[in-house]
Amino acid sequence: MVNYPHQIRKKIIRTNSDPRQKRVNFANRGMSFETAINDSNGYYLAHGIAVIHKKPTPIQIVKVDYPRRSRAKIVEAYFRQASTTDYSGVFKGYYIDFEAKETRQKTAMPMKNFHAHQIEHMEQVVGQGGICFVLLHFSTLKETYLLPAVALISFYQIDQGSKSMPIAYIREHGYEIEIGGFPSLPYLTIVEKILLGGDSVEQNNH
Amino acid sequence: MVNYPHQIRKKIIRTNSDPRQKRVNFANRGMSFETAINDSNGYYLAHGIAVIHKKPTPIQIVKVDYPRRSRAKIVEAYFRQASTTDYSGVFKGYYIDFEAKETRQKTAMPMKNFHAHQIEHMEQVVGQGGICFVLLHFSTLKETYLLPAVALISFYQIDQGSKSMPIAYIREHGYEIEIGGFPSLPYLTIVEKILLGGDSVEQNNH
């Protein structure tokens, strides 16, 4: 079993002598936050660790043309607001469900990122014993946190007037995802260690 | 605990004296198979029994217009083949994943309904301990079966040349969903009784 946060932090310090680049992460590799998540899900899938996919974007289709000798062409459609979260899947039999949000702000995550429908969905998932959380990326700080849905729901319910969730709250109730190895964003390590209380998935050899 | 199949069958016989309408089902109520599934998922959600949603249709967006003072309009897009299954969610902490297919045929389900990507996805889900199955509806027969994914995968692997899966195979390895009450298609009753070995969800009072 790996003493995960300290080990990774040491590795970062060791491999980066330039203090301006203390934090190596997916952004340094030219990867967006969403790409890093998808990349990690691809890694988990390829290694038989978990089956987690991003759901397709919900679209309201209004008009479809059927040109001769070619496939159906959608010619009028609109983006719909998602009523659930973006990612879901299965990890060791457990249902995994999460949403990912990023901000350039340094001190807080704007709450407009979370819609009432999504919060309600998270409550329902938690009620069914699903493992539900949000991945919060602070791009300027190069910090990414896993915040359990219960902490987000509590904040939402208690501070409904709040326009943003302070990073102090996220640091207190969430877990920083230490970055620098593979996969790009090893969020299941936290799920397994903290939420399931097991060993690190990083050490699995499939 | 309900002795489920017999009780429902008796109810059907009792409430339908016309022998031509021996089987009351969602079709008699003017409901399509997909509507019946969505209706059942809505019932499960409203009663706190499970959180299961249909995934949005995967669409490849090619061109989007941004008309002034109105929302983004997709003007060119195409349907993509789904690489996973249509439905997923959580039931008592378990990951649920299924696909639904219907046919007018009376003796077999055409195998062209299942793409290689979907079979592969089902294998991955089963490998992670998820509960995975297909709901197969024979509209002419008015019969609906829950077939565990392992049985579909076996058939697919062994009889790869087969154009269709005989209903005898489905009856042998699957479970008929008895229809006539609420929800329209009580498939979780089978999941709970057969796959999880618990009590009927119908008797839950939430």
Coordinates of C-alpha atoms in Angstrom, one line a residue, chain A residues 45 48-51 53 55-61 64 66 71-80 83-84 88-96 121 124-125 127-130 206, chain B residues 45 48-51 53 55-61 64 66 71-80 83-84 88-96 121 124-125 127-130 206:
Chain A
L45 CA -10.7 0.9 -18.9
G48 CA -9.4 -3.4 -16.2
I49 CA -9.7 -1.1 -13.2
A50 CA -13.0 0.5 -13.9
V51 CA -15.6 1.2 -16.7
H53 CA -17.7 6.9 -19.5
K55 CA -22.4 10.6 -21.1
P56 CA -23.2 12.1 -24.5
T57 CA -24.3 15.7 -24.5
P58 CA -28.1 15.9 -24.3
I59 CA -29.4 17.3 -27.5
Q60 CA -33.0 18.2 -28.5
I61 CA -33.5 17.2 -32.1
V64 CA -33.8 15.5 -39.5
Y66 CA -32.9 11.9 -44.9
R71 CA -27.3 8.8 -43.6
A72 CA -29.8 10.8 -41.7
K73 CA -28.7 14.4 -41.2
I74 CA -29.8 16.5 -38.2
V75 CA -30.4 20.0 -39.5
E76 CA -32.0 21.6 -36.5
A77 CA -31.2 20.8 -32.9
Y78 CA -30.4 22.5 -29.6
F79 CA -28.3 21.8 -26.6
R80 CA -30.3 20.8 -23.6
S83 CA -30.4 16.7 -15.7
T84 CA -27.8 14.3 -14.4
S88 CA -20.9 7.5 -14.6
G89 CA -19.8 3.9 -14.5
V90 CA -18.7 0.9 -12.4
F91 CA -15.7 0.3 -10.2
K92 CA -15.5 -3.0 -8.3
G93 CA -19.2 -3.4 -8.6
Y94 CA -19.8 0.1 -7.1
Y95 CA -21.8 2.7 -9.0
I96 CA -19.6 5.8 -9.7
H121 CA -29.6 13.9 -9.0
Q124 CA -30.8 10.6 -5.4
V125 CA -27.5 8.7 -6.2
G127 CA -29.6 7.9 -1.4
Q128 CA -29.1 4.7 -3.4
G129 CA -25.7 4.1 -2.0
G130 CA -23.9 5.2 -5.2
H206 CA -4.1 -6.4 -14.3
Chain B
L45 CA -37.0 7.2 -9.2
G48 CA -36.8 6.0 -4.1
I49 CA -36.2 2.5 -5.4
A50 CA -33.4 3.2 -8.0
V51 CA -31.8 5.9 -10.1
H53 CA -31.6 6.9 -16.7
K55 CA -28.3 8.0 -21.8
P56 CA -28.7 10.7 -24.4
T57 CA -28.3 9.6 -28.0
P58 CA -24.7 10.1 -29.1
I59 CA -24.6 12.8 -31.8
Q60 CA -21.6 14.0 -33.8
I61 CA -22.0 17.8 -34.1
V64 CA -23.4 25.2 -34.9
Y66 CA -25.0 31.3 -33.0
R71 CA -29.4 30.2 -28.1
A72 CA -26.9 28.1 -30.1
K73 CA -28.5 26.2 -33.0
I74 CA -27.0 23.0 -34.3
V75 CA -27.4 23.0 -38.0
E76 CA -25.4 20.0 -39.0
A77 CA -25.1 16.8 -37.0
Y78 CA -25.2 13.0 -37.4
F79 CA -26.3 10.1 -35.3
R80 CA -23.3 8.1 -33.9
S83 CA -20.4 2.3 -27.9
T84 CA -22.1 1.5 -24.6
S88 CA -27.5 2.8 -16.6
G89 CA -27.8 3.7 -13.0
V90 CA -27.7 2.6 -9.4
F91 CA -29.9 0.3 -7.4
K92 CA -29.1 -0.3 -3.7
G93 CA -25.5 0.7 -4.4
Y94 CA -25.2 -1.7 -7.3
Y95 CA -24.3 -0.5 -10.8
I96 CA -27.1 -1.4 -13.2
H121 CA -18.9 -2.9 -23.1
Q124 CA -16.2 -4.9 -19.3
V125 CA -19.2 -4.2 -17.0
G127 CA -15.8 -7.9 -15.3
Q128 CA -16.2 -5.0 -12.9
G129 CA -19.0 -6.7 -11.0
G130 CA -21.8 -4.6 -12.5
H206 CA -40.6 4.5 0.7

